[in-house]
Amino acid sequence: MIAMPKPDPQILARRQAIAAQLRTLLPASSVIAETERMRAYESDGLTAYRQVPLVVALPETTQQVADVLRWARREGIKIVPRGAGTSLSGGALPVADAIVLGLGKFKAVLDIDYANRTVTVQPGVTNLAISNAVDAAGFYYAPDPSSQIACTIGGNVAENSGGVHCLKYGLTTNNVLGLEFVTPEGEIVRIGGKHLDSPGYDLLGLLTGSEGLLGIVTEVTVRILQKPETARALLLGFASAEQGGDCVAAIIAAGIIPGGMEMMDRPAIHAAEAFVQAGYPLDVEALLIVELDGCAAEVDHLIGRVEAIAALHGVVVSRVSTTEAERLRFWAGRKAAFPAVGRISPDYYCMDGTIPRAALPRVLAAMRDMSAKYGLGVANVFHAGDGNLHPLILYDANVPGELDRAEAFGADILKLCVDVGGVLTGEHGVGVEKRDLMEYQFDAVDLEQQHRLKCAFDVDLRFNPGKVFPTLHRCAEEGRVHVHRGETRFPDLPRF
Amino acid sequence: MTEFSNRLRPRDEADLAELVRTATGPLEPIGGGTKRMMGAPVEATPLDLAAFNGIIAYEPAELTMSVGAATPLGVVERELEARQQMFAFEPMDPRVLLGSPGEPTVGGTVAAALAGPRRVKAGGARDHLLGLKAVNGRGEAFKAGGRVVKNVTGYDVPKLFAGSWGTLGVMSELTLKVLPAPETERTLILDADDASGAISLLARALGSSHEVTGAAVVDGRAAIRLEGFGPSVAWRVGALLRELGSPDAATLEPAASRSFWRDVRDVRSLAEAPIVWRVSTVPSLAAAFVARVALSAQLRVLYDWGGGLVWLGLDAAYEDLVRGALAEGHAMLFKAPAEIRARVPVFQPAPSGLADLERRVKASFDPDNRLNPGRMGR
Ligand SMILES: Cc1cc2nc3c(=O)[nH]c(=O)nc-3n(C[C@H](O)[C@H](O)[C@H](O)COP(=O)(O)OP(=O)(O)OC[C@H]3O[C@@H](n4cnc5c(N)ncnc54)[C@H](O)[C@@H]3O)c2cc1C
């Protein structure tokens, strides 16, 4: 288990007083301090980690957020921002001496502007609700995390979330145009809007993906797109992951960027088929779903080209959807892959590294060796187009030692991703989960520079403590002492 | 690149870090020198990055390209063309407007973030910069981002460097996302009553499902680009014309279309204007903004990005007029003599809360204000 920073006993002792003070700043229904009611907030999508928060605050307006943050700054109280709590990296995990600041009451769609193709919403609006709000006019919001019915746009901005369509349509960061946010000092700041680019530094780009470490997002403007006229999918089975990977590379080399391109390995195919009977072939090592969207003329043309490419790469099963129902059936197994794996194993742990695709055969082979070494199964689903892997490690939390082994297995996979030229996380964020691996991808100077950016926003390090960065020395002591869980880190580094 | 007697020429990254660390005065990072006439004038020792030249890794199937910062853009684009790929943000060539010497480099192009017409569909330089190596103002070499197309590990520092005009760090190496180049393209030219009418046509085209990759108003007419695979483009041309109710509009064939958009990208129609503003605004507000400026000044105008990017050619700076007329967005004084750029804030000044954050961000990279001090007015 990854250790969280030690709570400040003085803050813990003041819990009741802190709740009372919050009630002077917020409506009574916006402050939750009873332990039983706070349990709903004790965890996020990384369910192995739990912590009841100090107090939960659910403000209703930007001004209330600013009031709370100004007060919290004066009192030296830490803040954990929270959307829907679906983070898979522990980004929204409470810490014992921090207020959970939930944006659940920020539910309004503020503006829909079809002429300029933008929607402005409050951060607690779910990802899917944005698309639903513009559906009647044929528009949608492109980034589509599988959690889209639940996760909020504020959480998406904080995590820079992706989805199966982001190869063609971009991640959150490529689709957000403007933000209002409140700094840790309680200042309300607006960046961007319905126009493009900024006259100064791209703080919009910096805030997106900053995992709740730099401020509270209180309003988001996104761009919307007209839905493609049609979409069709191919289901392609291969006798080896290598052939599947080569086929993906060949599709891209042919100048085709599919709307979605997903791969599953044998264990994932079997789990999914057993769960939803999507009609997947069970005797292949790799299954590829390639979705092409656009006008019918384009989709028909590209379906033919992708079929031909697959044939050249030894495809053994090749099916093309001819109806919408069939397309959805192709997807059904992939979309249900997580719960499907949940049926064959009491617990699973979802990883999220990205690799250069060419390294796929090597990484999959190494994963099989690790699976034997740790004595734990692994099923792989991944966003094949951009090399973003989601290995699902199977374990049983009730068996002593299995969670630790699953975590060690996961860490080995992520280190391998870095070793082959990739990164620790493609869309789920660092959070708590990958915090202590940051030093594997970045060296001390890289991390120091990122830490200085943190200090530019949050000088007393009160926002989302214990997340993303392994060592957080105080801003004023920058470059001098690195204290982490009581030990000095980087002992060989010259100090100046 | 132009000759400077006092310039510094680091040989490699370690040398670059040492030069920055031991510098006794401000430094001006220089790639090809084509954009030295942009931003507020800087009094600093030129830091010539010519040594950081060359393609380090090009992986067409991974959609990534890593280059030394001073690699000429033209060299990289030829390499990309040979594999039918491109930098999808369509960077402009600033020499057409500025008449500047030299060769644009990849580092300078990203540092200036001057995306072209395809910005509306494919995003800007910010959306294609995946990772970098740089030396900050303390003389420390660091890396940020990665070399794969999907990455959320740590803060997205590359976003800050796109459009930072050499004020945060000196980039030595960049990794960019590359994309397939379209197989073919066509441009539709439609008549409109006025700019506002043309912009409404563009809005309808951009709001359609036809994946418009260029939307400009040139000489009062709406120009719409469609790119992609042959059968798809052919079908979309017909469909869009039907939807817009102008079945007999003119279409430009691929070669004519390419040169048309090259001229839009480089704003060739305003090349003779002594003063040029580059204004990013809300498309539906653009025509009214231009009309307000036109009440008090003679101007030439080019609208790109569906009206969201307005280029104004003027014979004097008119900064109060231009910025006063702008309800939303930001206006950059793109081209003007040095004495005007020294007096008029080149980049739209930020409100105080935001300006304060930007100052702290700058200080987190360059606490002694060594790199291009004042270039962005920040
Ligand atoms: C079944 C399942 C499937 C998933 N599929 C995907 C997927 O396909 N792609 C993908 O990218 N992710 C996926 N996720 C992960 C998760 O849904 C995303 O990271 C999502 O963006 C989190 O949103 P949330 O509202 O739940 O945020 P939370 O989990 O509440 O918070 C996430 C982070 O954002 C911060 N935060 C939240 N709101 C704000 C705010 N207003 N201001 C500042 N900081 C804030 C929190 O502090 C935390 O660090 C999946 C999760 C689950 C459980």
PDB file of N, CA and C in Angstrom, chain A residues 116-117 173-174 185 191 195-197 199-203 213 223 226-227 229 255 295 298 305 354 356-358 383 386 388 423 425-427 441 445-446 449-450 452 454 456 478, chain B residues 61-62 119-120 126-127 136 138 140-143 149-155 159 167-168 180 183 206-209 229 232 235 280 282-284 305 330 347 354 360 364-365 378:
ATOM      1  N   ASN A 116     -21.332  29.232 -32.642  1.00  0.00           N
ATOM      2  CA  ASN A 116     -19.892  29.148 -32.393  1.00  0.00           C
ATOM      3  C   ASN A 116     -19.467  27.753 -31.933  1.00  0.00           C
ATOM      4  N   ARG A 117     -20.420  26.836 -31.867  1.00  0.00           N
ATOM      5  CA  ARG A 117     -20.173  25.430 -31.535  1.00  0.00           C
ATOM      6  C   ARG A 117     -19.494  25.252 -30.179  1.00  0.00           C
ATOM      7  N   THR A 173      -8.115  17.859 -23.231  1.00  0.00           N
ATOM      8  CA  THR A 173      -7.344  19.100 -23.421  1.00  0.00           C
ATOM      9  C   THR A 173      -7.506  19.684 -24.821  1.00  0.00           C
ATOM     10  N   ASN A 174      -7.786  18.837 -25.805  1.00  0.00           N
ATOM     11  CA  ASN A 174      -7.937  19.318 -27.165  1.00  0.00           C
ATOM     12  C   ASN A 174      -9.353  19.809 -27.450  1.00  0.00           C
ATOM     13  N   GLU A 185      -5.617  30.588  -3.312  1.00  0.00           N
ATOM     14  CA  GLU A 185      -5.720  31.821  -2.522  1.00  0.00           C
ATOM     15  C   GLU A 185      -7.144  32.368  -2.502  1.00  0.00           C
ATOM     16  N   ILE A 191      -9.878  31.870 -17.807  1.00  0.00           N
ATOM     17  CA  ILE A 191      -8.931  31.737 -18.912  1.00  0.00           C
ATOM     18  C   ILE A 191      -9.666  31.207 -20.138  1.00  0.00           C
ATOM     19  N   HIS A 195     -13.257  31.795 -27.803  1.00  0.00           N
ATOM     20  CA  HIS A 195     -12.256  32.017 -28.841  1.00  0.00           C
ATOM     21  C   HIS A 195     -11.112  31.018 -28.661  1.00  0.00           C
ATOM     22  N   LEU A 196     -10.157  31.016 -29.575  1.00  0.00           N
ATOM     23  CA  LEU A 196      -9.049  30.067 -29.510  1.00  0.00           C
ATOM     24  C   LEU A 196      -7.777  30.735 -28.997  1.00  0.00           C
ATOM     25  N   ASP A 197      -6.944  29.948 -28.342  1.00  0.00           N
ATOM     26  CA  ASP A 197      -5.607  30.356 -27.921  1.00  0.00           C
ATOM     27  C   ASP A 197      -5.636  31.483 -26.888  1.00  0.00           C
ATOM     28  N   PRO A 199      -3.422  34.930 -25.113  1.00  0.00           N
ATOM     29  CA  PRO A 199      -2.385  35.915 -25.402  1.00  0.00           C
ATOM     30  C   PRO A 199      -1.136  35.699 -24.559  1.00  0.00           C
ATOM     31  N   GLY A 200      -1.255  34.957 -23.468  1.00  0.00           N
ATOM     32  CA  GLY A 200      -0.096  34.725 -22.601  1.00  0.00           C
ATOM     33  C   GLY A 200       0.218  33.246 -22.539  1.00  0.00           C
ATOM     34  N   TYR A 201       0.706  32.780 -21.404  1.00  0.00           N
ATOM     35  CA  TYR A 201       1.001  31.368 -21.266  1.00  0.00           C
ATOM     36  C   TYR A 201      -0.280  30.557 -21.279  1.00  0.00           C
ATOM     37  N   ASP A 202      -0.180  29.349 -21.787  1.00  0.00           N
ATOM     38  CA  ASP A 202      -1.360  28.503 -21.964  1.00  0.00           C
ATOM     39  C   ASP A 202      -1.740  27.848 -20.637  1.00  0.00           C
ATOM     40  N   LEU A 203      -2.301  28.643 -19.736  1.00  0.00           N
ATOM     41  CA  LEU A 203      -2.691  28.104 -18.431  1.00  0.00           C
ATOM     42  C   LEU A 203      -3.861  27.131 -18.554  1.00  0.00           C
ATOM     43  N   LEU A 213      -4.476  19.767  -8.320  1.00  0.00           N
ATOM     44  CA  LEU A 213      -3.365  20.277  -7.508  1.00  0.00           C
ATOM     45  C   LEU A 213      -3.226  21.793  -7.572  1.00  0.00           C
ATOM     46  N   ARG A 223     -15.784  22.686 -26.855  1.00  0.00           N
ATOM     47  CA  ARG A 223     -16.306  22.761 -28.216  1.00  0.00           C
ATOM     48  C   ARG A 223     -17.099  21.494 -28.496  1.00  0.00           C
ATOM     49  N   GLN A 226     -20.631  18.286 -34.786  1.00  0.00           N
ATOM     50  CA  GLN A 226     -21.781  17.612 -35.371  1.00  0.00           C
ATOM     51  C   GLN A 226     -21.461  16.119 -35.442  1.00  0.00           C
ATOM     52  N   LYS A 227     -22.458  15.290 -35.125  1.00  0.00           N
ATOM     53  CA  LYS A 227     -22.218  13.849 -35.145  1.00  0.00           C
ATOM     54  C   LYS A 227     -21.897  13.377 -36.557  1.00  0.00           C
ATOM     55  N   GLU A 229     -22.108  11.270 -39.908  1.00  0.00           N
ATOM     56  CA  GLU A 229     -23.318  10.783 -40.554  1.00  0.00           C
ATOM     57  C   GLU A 229     -23.545   9.303 -40.243  1.00  0.00           C
ATOM     58  N   GLY A 255      -2.579   6.062 -43.845  1.00  0.00           N
ATOM     59  CA  GLY A 255      -3.200   7.380 -43.738  1.00  0.00           C
ATOM     60  C   GLY A 255      -4.600   7.353 -43.157  1.00  0.00           C
ATOM     61  N   CYS A 295     -18.925  10.321 -43.475  1.00  0.00           N
ATOM     62  CA  CYS A 295     -20.012  10.151 -44.434  1.00  0.00           C
ATOM     63  C   CYS A 295     -19.970   8.723 -44.975  1.00  0.00           C
ATOM     64  N   GLU A 298     -17.232   7.769 -47.375  1.00  0.00           N
ATOM     65  CA  GLU A 298     -15.908   7.590 -46.772  1.00  0.00           C
ATOM     66  C   GLU A 298     -15.838   6.262 -46.018  1.00  0.00           C
ATOM     67  N   ARG A 305     -10.663  -0.720 -47.572  1.00  0.00           N
ATOM     68  CA  ARG A 305      -9.198  -0.617 -47.449  1.00  0.00           C
ATOM     69  C   ARG A 305      -8.697  -1.325 -46.196  1.00  0.00           C
ATOM     70  N   THR A 354       1.231   3.963 -21.444  1.00  0.00           N
ATOM     71  CA  THR A 354       1.274   4.093 -22.909  1.00  0.00           C
ATOM     72  C   THR A 354       2.651   3.666 -23.401  1.00  0.00           C
ATOM     73  N   PRO A 356       5.157   3.053 -27.185  1.00  0.00           N
ATOM     74  CA  PRO A 356       5.200   3.132 -28.651  1.00  0.00           C
ATOM     75  C   PRO A 356       4.664   1.793 -29.161  1.00  0.00           C
ATOM     76  N   ARG A 357       3.747   1.802 -30.073  1.00  0.00           N
ATOM     77  CA  ARG A 357       3.055   0.567 -30.446  1.00  0.00           C
ATOM     78  C   ARG A 357       3.981  -0.544 -30.902  1.00  0.00           C
ATOM     79  N   ALA A 358       5.110  -0.156 -31.510  1.00  0.00           N
ATOM     80  CA  ALA A 358       6.037  -1.168 -32.015  1.00  0.00           C
ATOM     81  C   ALA A 358       6.531  -2.083 -30.895  1.00  0.00           C
ATOM     82  N   HIS A 383      -6.322   0.714 -26.045  1.00  0.00           N
ATOM     83  CA  HIS A 383      -6.582   1.651 -27.129  1.00  0.00           C
ATOM     84  C   HIS A 383      -5.417   1.498 -28.103  1.00  0.00           C
ATOM     85  N   ASP A 386      -3.398   4.468 -30.146  1.00  0.00           N
ATOM     86  CA  ASP A 386      -2.419   5.341 -29.507  1.00  0.00           C
ATOM     87  C   ASP A 386      -1.539   4.614 -28.492  1.00  0.00           C
ATOM     88  N   ASN A 388      -2.140   2.985 -25.803  1.00  0.00           N
ATOM     89  CA  ASN A 388      -2.514   3.128 -24.385  1.00  0.00           C
ATOM     90  C   ASN A 388      -3.048   1.782 -23.862  1.00  0.00           C
ATOM     91  N   VAL A 423       5.155   5.928 -21.255  1.00  0.00           N
ATOM     92  CA  VAL A 423       4.897   6.726 -20.047  1.00  0.00           C
ATOM     93  C   VAL A 423       4.012   5.964 -19.065  1.00  0.00           C
ATOM     94  N   THR A 425       1.215   6.873 -17.503  1.00  0.00           N
ATOM     95  CA  THR A 425      -0.243   6.959 -17.605  1.00  0.00           C
ATOM     96  C   THR A 425      -0.686   7.698 -18.862  1.00  0.00           C
ATOM     97  N   GLY A 426      -1.651   7.109 -19.560  1.00  0.00           N
ATOM     98  CA  GLY A 426      -2.147   7.694 -20.797  1.00  0.00           C
ATOM     99  C   GLY A 426      -3.419   8.492 -20.607  1.00  0.00           C
ATOM    100  N   GLU A 427      -4.209   8.147 -19.568  1.00  0.00           N
ATOM    101  CA  GLU A 427      -5.464   8.890 -19.370  1.00  0.00           C
ATOM    102  C   GLU A 427      -6.021   8.842 -17.949  1.00  0.00           C
ATOM    103  N   GLN A 441      10.117   7.792 -14.230  1.00  0.00           N
ATOM    104  CA  GLN A 441       9.993   8.435 -15.547  1.00  0.00           C
ATOM    105  C   GLN A 441      10.748   9.767 -15.617  1.00  0.00           C
ATOM    106  N   VAL A 445      15.601  16.856 -11.571  1.00  0.00           N
ATOM    107  CA  VAL A 445      15.456  18.219 -12.097  1.00  0.00           C
ATOM    108  C   VAL A 445      14.086  18.393 -12.756  1.00  0.00           C
ATOM    109  N   ASP A 446      13.642  17.360 -13.489  1.00  0.00           N
ATOM    110  CA  ASP A 446      12.323  17.430 -14.137  1.00  0.00           C
ATOM    111  C   ASP A 446      11.231  17.635 -13.089  1.00  0.00           C
ATOM    112  N   GLN A 449      11.240  21.066 -11.413  1.00  0.00           N
ATOM    113  CA  GLN A 449      10.616  22.106 -12.236  1.00  0.00           C
ATOM    114  C   GLN A 449       9.085  22.031 -12.123  1.00  0.00           C
ATOM    115  N   GLN A 450       8.548  20.808 -12.115  1.00  0.00           N
ATOM    116  CA  GLN A 450       7.093  20.672 -11.979  1.00  0.00           C
ATOM    117  C   GLN A 450       6.641  21.152 -10.591  1.00  0.00           C
ATOM    118  N   ARG A 452       8.021  23.486  -8.858  1.00  0.00           N
ATOM    119  CA  ARG A 452       8.008  24.957  -8.821  1.00  0.00           C
ATOM    120  C   ARG A 452       6.726  25.505  -9.425  1.00  0.00           C
ATOM    121  N   LYS A 454       3.864  23.991  -9.240  1.00  0.00           N
ATOM    122  CA  LYS A 454       2.897  23.811  -8.151  1.00  0.00           C
ATOM    123  C   LYS A 454       2.985  25.000  -7.184  1.00  0.00           C
ATOM    124  N   ALA A 456       3.877  27.941  -7.774  1.00  0.00           N
ATOM    125  CA  ALA A 456       3.379  29.177  -8.374  1.00  0.00           C
ATOM    126  C   ALA A 456       1.878  29.347  -8.100  1.00  0.00           C
ATOM    127  N   GLU A 478      12.656  25.390  -1.379  1.00  0.00           N
ATOM    128  CA  GLU A 478      12.940  24.864  -2.689  1.00  0.00           C
ATOM    129  C   GLU A 478      14.433  24.628  -2.943  1.00  0.00           C
TER     130      GLU A 478
ATOM    131  N   ALA B  61       4.614   5.326 -38.161  1.00  0.00           N
ATOM    132  CA  ALA B  61       3.514   4.489 -37.680  1.00  0.00           C
ATOM    133  C   ALA B  61       3.119   4.840 -36.247  1.00  0.00           C
ATOM    134  N   GLU B  62       4.025   5.482 -35.496  1.00  0.00           N
ATOM    135  CA  GLU B  62       3.699   5.925 -34.130  1.00  0.00           C
ATOM    136  C   GLU B  62       3.127   7.344 -34.144  1.00  0.00           C
ATOM    137  N   ARG B 119      -6.316  24.957 -37.914  1.00  0.00           N
ATOM    138  CA  ARG B 119      -6.502  25.107 -36.469  1.00  0.00           C
ATOM    139  C   ARG B 119      -7.935  24.802 -36.034  1.00  0.00           C
ATOM    140  N   VAL B 120      -8.918  25.195 -36.849  1.00  0.00           N
ATOM    141  CA  VAL B 120     -10.319  24.994 -36.448  1.00  0.00           C
ATOM    142  C   VAL B 120     -10.667  23.527 -36.277  1.00  0.00           C
ATOM    143  N   ARG B 126      -0.070  23.876 -29.734  1.00  0.00           N
ATOM    144  CA  ARG B 126      -0.230  23.319 -28.388  1.00  0.00           C
ATOM    145  C   ARG B 126      -0.739  21.891 -28.418  1.00  0.00           C
ATOM    146  N   ASP B 127      -1.603  21.600 -29.404  1.00  0.00           N
ATOM    147  CA  ASP B 127      -2.241  20.292 -29.445  1.00  0.00           C
ATOM    148  C   ASP B 127      -1.336  19.230 -30.080  1.00  0.00           C
ATOM    149  N   ASN B 136      16.020  25.706 -18.437  1.00  0.00           N
ATOM    150  CA  ASN B 136      15.274  26.818 -17.845  1.00  0.00           C
ATOM    151  C   ASN B 136      16.213  27.985 -17.523  1.00  0.00           C
ATOM    152  N   ARG B 138      17.403  29.034 -14.930  1.00  0.00           N
ATOM    153  CA  ARG B 138      18.452  28.770 -13.936  1.00  0.00           C
ATOM    154  C   ARG B 138      19.626  28.013 -14.541  1.00  0.00           C
ATOM    155  N   GLU B 140      19.224  24.903 -15.812  1.00  0.00           N
ATOM    156  CA  GLU B 140      19.031  23.477 -15.567  1.00  0.00           C
ATOM    157  C   GLU B 140      18.380  22.825 -16.791  1.00  0.00           C
ATOM    158  N   ALA B 141      18.976  21.729 -17.254  1.00  0.00           N
ATOM    159  CA  ALA B 141      18.370  20.990 -18.366  1.00  0.00           C
ATOM    160  C   ALA B 141      17.301  20.068 -17.802  1.00  0.00           C
ATOM    161  N   PHE B 142      16.112  20.104 -18.391  1.00  0.00           N
ATOM    162  CA  PHE B 142      15.051  19.203 -17.939  1.00  0.00           C
ATOM    163  C   PHE B 142      14.251  18.717 -19.133  1.00  0.00           C
ATOM    164  N   LYS B 143      13.450  17.675 -18.898  1.00  0.00           N
ATOM    165  CA  LYS B 143      12.548  17.202 -19.941  1.00  0.00           C
ATOM    166  C   LYS B 143      11.115  17.271 -19.428  1.00  0.00           C
ATOM    167  N   VAL B 149       1.909   9.497 -28.203  1.00  0.00           N
ATOM    168  CA  VAL B 149       0.831  10.441 -28.513  1.00  0.00           C
ATOM    169  C   VAL B 149      -0.159  10.631 -27.366  1.00  0.00           C
ATOM    170  N   LYS B 150      -0.155   9.725 -26.385  1.00  0.00           N
ATOM    171  CA  LYS B 150      -1.139   9.862 -25.310  1.00  0.00           C
ATOM    172  C   LYS B 150      -0.425   9.779 -23.974  1.00  0.00           C
ATOM    173  N   ASN B 151      -0.517  10.847 -23.197  1.00  0.00           N
ATOM    174  CA  ASN B 151       0.292  10.929 -21.986  1.00  0.00           C
ATOM    175  C   ASN B 151      -0.309  11.956 -21.039  1.00  0.00           C
ATOM    176  N   VAL B 152      -0.599  11.550 -19.805  1.00  0.00           N
ATOM    177  CA  VAL B 152      -1.066  12.526 -18.814  1.00  0.00           C
ATOM    178  C   VAL B 152      -0.208  12.466 -17.545  1.00  0.00           C
ATOM    179  N   THR B 153       1.062  12.082 -17.714  1.00  0.00           N
ATOM    180  CA  THR B 153       1.921  11.908 -16.548  1.00  0.00           C
ATOM    181  C   THR B 153       2.511  13.246 -16.099  1.00  0.00           C
ATOM    182  N   GLY B 154       2.061  13.774 -14.974  1.00  0.00           N
ATOM    183  CA  GLY B 154       2.562  15.062 -14.485  1.00  0.00           C
ATOM    184  C   GLY B 154       1.891  16.216 -15.214  1.00  0.00           C
ATOM    185  N   TYR B 155       2.295  17.430 -14.853  1.00  0.00           N
ATOM    186  CA  TYR B 155       1.697  18.596 -15.511  1.00  0.00           C
ATOM    187  C   TYR B 155       2.034  18.596 -16.998  1.00  0.00           C
ATOM    188  N   LYS B 159       2.415  22.221 -23.039  1.00  0.00           N
ATOM    189  CA  LYS B 159       1.398  23.214 -23.405  1.00  0.00           C
ATOM    190  C   LYS B 159       1.908  24.634 -23.101  1.00  0.00           C
ATOM    191  N   THR B 167      10.422  32.598 -23.498  1.00  0.00           N
ATOM    192  CA  THR B 167      10.547  33.290 -22.210  1.00  0.00           C
ATOM    193  C   THR B 167      10.596  32.345 -21.010  1.00  0.00           C
ATOM    194  N   LEU B 168      10.307  31.059 -21.208  1.00  0.00           N
ATOM    195  CA  LEU B 168      10.290  30.131 -20.070  1.00  0.00           C
ATOM    196  C   LEU B 168      11.525  29.254 -20.036  1.00  0.00           C
ATOM    197  N   PRO B 180      -1.536  11.783 -40.820  1.00  0.00           N
ATOM    198  CA  PRO B 180      -1.565  11.552 -42.266  1.00  0.00           C
ATOM    199  C   PRO B 180      -1.979  12.816 -43.002  1.00  0.00           C
ATOM    200  N   GLU B 183      -5.447  12.840 -48.684  1.00  0.00           N
ATOM    201  CA  GLU B 183      -5.203  12.328 -50.032  1.00  0.00           C
ATOM    202  C   GLU B 183      -5.518  13.401 -51.066  1.00  0.00           C
ATOM    203  N   LEU B 206     -19.125  24.686 -40.721  1.00  0.00           N
ATOM    204  CA  LEU B 206     -18.359  24.125 -39.593  1.00  0.00           C
ATOM    205  C   LEU B 206     -19.264  23.338 -38.653  1.00  0.00           C
ATOM    206  N   GLY B 207     -20.532  23.717 -38.629  1.00  0.00           N
ATOM    207  CA  GLY B 207     -21.481  23.014 -37.772  1.00  0.00           C
ATOM    208  C   GLY B 207     -22.092  21.797 -38.448  1.00  0.00           C
ATOM    209  N   SER B 208     -21.672  21.510 -39.651  1.00  0.00           N
ATOM    210  CA  SER B 208     -22.166  20.322 -40.350  1.00  0.00           C
ATOM    211  C   SER B 208     -21.272  19.131 -40.007  1.00  0.00           C
ATOM    212  N   SER B 209     -21.637  17.968 -40.519  1.00  0.00           N
ATOM    213  CA  SER B 209     -20.799  16.796 -40.231  1.00  0.00           C
ATOM    214  C   SER B 209     -19.720  16.612 -41.295  1.00  0.00           C
ATOM    215  N   PHE B 229     -10.101  11.496 -48.167  1.00  0.00           N
ATOM    216  CA  PHE B 229     -10.004  10.498 -49.228  1.00  0.00           C
ATOM    217  C   PHE B 229     -10.888  10.917 -50.396  1.00  0.00           C
ATOM    218  N   SER B 232     -14.705  10.420 -50.490  1.00  0.00           N
ATOM    219  CA  SER B 232     -15.319  11.157 -49.394  1.00  0.00           C
ATOM    220  C   SER B 232     -15.401  12.643 -49.728  1.00  0.00           C
ATOM    221  N   TRP B 235     -18.046  13.371 -52.385  1.00  0.00           N
ATOM    222  CA  TRP B 235     -19.412  13.321 -51.880  1.00  0.00           C
ATOM    223  C   TRP B 235     -19.723  14.529 -51.001  1.00  0.00           C
ATOM    224  N   SER B 280      -7.850  37.117 -32.172  1.00  0.00           N
ATOM    225  CA  SER B 280      -8.615  35.890 -31.948  1.00  0.00           C
ATOM    226  C   SER B 280      -9.891  36.268 -31.218  1.00  0.00           C
ATOM    227  N   VAL B 282     -14.555  35.548 -30.905  1.00  0.00           N
ATOM    228  CA  VAL B 282     -15.672  34.626 -31.096  1.00  0.00           C
ATOM    229  C   VAL B 282     -16.185  34.839 -32.519  1.00  0.00           C
ATOM    230  N   PRO B 283     -16.286  33.773 -33.321  1.00  0.00           N
ATOM    231  CA  PRO B 283     -16.632  33.970 -34.735  1.00  0.00           C
ATOM    232  C   PRO B 283     -17.847  34.858 -34.964  1.00  0.00           C
ATOM    233  N   SER B 284     -18.906  34.670 -34.193  1.00  0.00           N
ATOM    234  CA  SER B 284     -20.128  35.435 -34.460  1.00  0.00           C
ATOM    235  C   SER B 284     -19.989  36.916 -34.088  1.00  0.00           C
ATOM    236  N   TRP B 305     -10.424  30.828 -39.674  1.00  0.00           N
ATOM    237  CA  TRP B 305     -11.016  30.079 -38.549  1.00  0.00           C
ATOM    238  C   TRP B 305     -12.519  30.360 -38.408  1.00  0.00           C
ATOM    239  N   HIS B 330      -8.629  38.313 -27.917  1.00  0.00           N
ATOM    240  CA  HIS B 330      -7.376  39.029 -27.697  1.00  0.00           C
ATOM    241  C   HIS B 330      -6.754  39.459 -29.009  1.00  0.00           C
ATOM    242  N   PHE B 347       1.117  41.805 -26.953  1.00  0.00           N
ATOM    243  CA  PHE B 347       0.106  40.800 -26.601  1.00  0.00           C
ATOM    244  C   PHE B 347      -0.934  41.452 -25.706  1.00  0.00           C
ATOM    245  N   LEU B 354      -4.988  37.036 -13.384  1.00  0.00           N
ATOM    246  CA  LEU B 354      -4.340  36.163 -14.353  1.00  0.00           C
ATOM    247  C   LEU B 354      -2.894  36.600 -14.594  1.00  0.00           C
ATOM    248  N   ARG B 360       4.087  34.441 -11.942  1.00  0.00           N
ATOM    249  CA  ARG B 360       4.628  33.384 -11.080  1.00  0.00           C
ATOM    250  C   ARG B 360       5.050  32.168 -11.896  1.00  0.00           C
ATOM    251  N   SER B 364       8.770  30.649 -12.070  1.00  0.00           N
ATOM    252  CA  SER B 364       9.063  29.265 -11.695  1.00  0.00           C
ATOM    253  C   SER B 364      10.057  28.633 -12.668  1.00  0.00           C
ATOM    254  N   PHE B 365      10.146  29.185 -13.878  1.00  0.00           N
ATOM    255  CA  PHE B 365      11.136  28.694 -14.837  1.00  0.00           C
ATOM    256  C   PHE B 365      12.367  29.588 -14.887  1.00  0.00           C
ATOM    257  N   ARG B 378       5.545  40.114 -20.330  1.00  0.00           N
ATOM    258  CA  ARG B 378       5.234  39.323 -19.135  1.00  0.00           C
ATOM    259  C   ARG B 378       6.516  38.943 -18.439  1.00  0.00           C
TER     260      ARG B 378
END
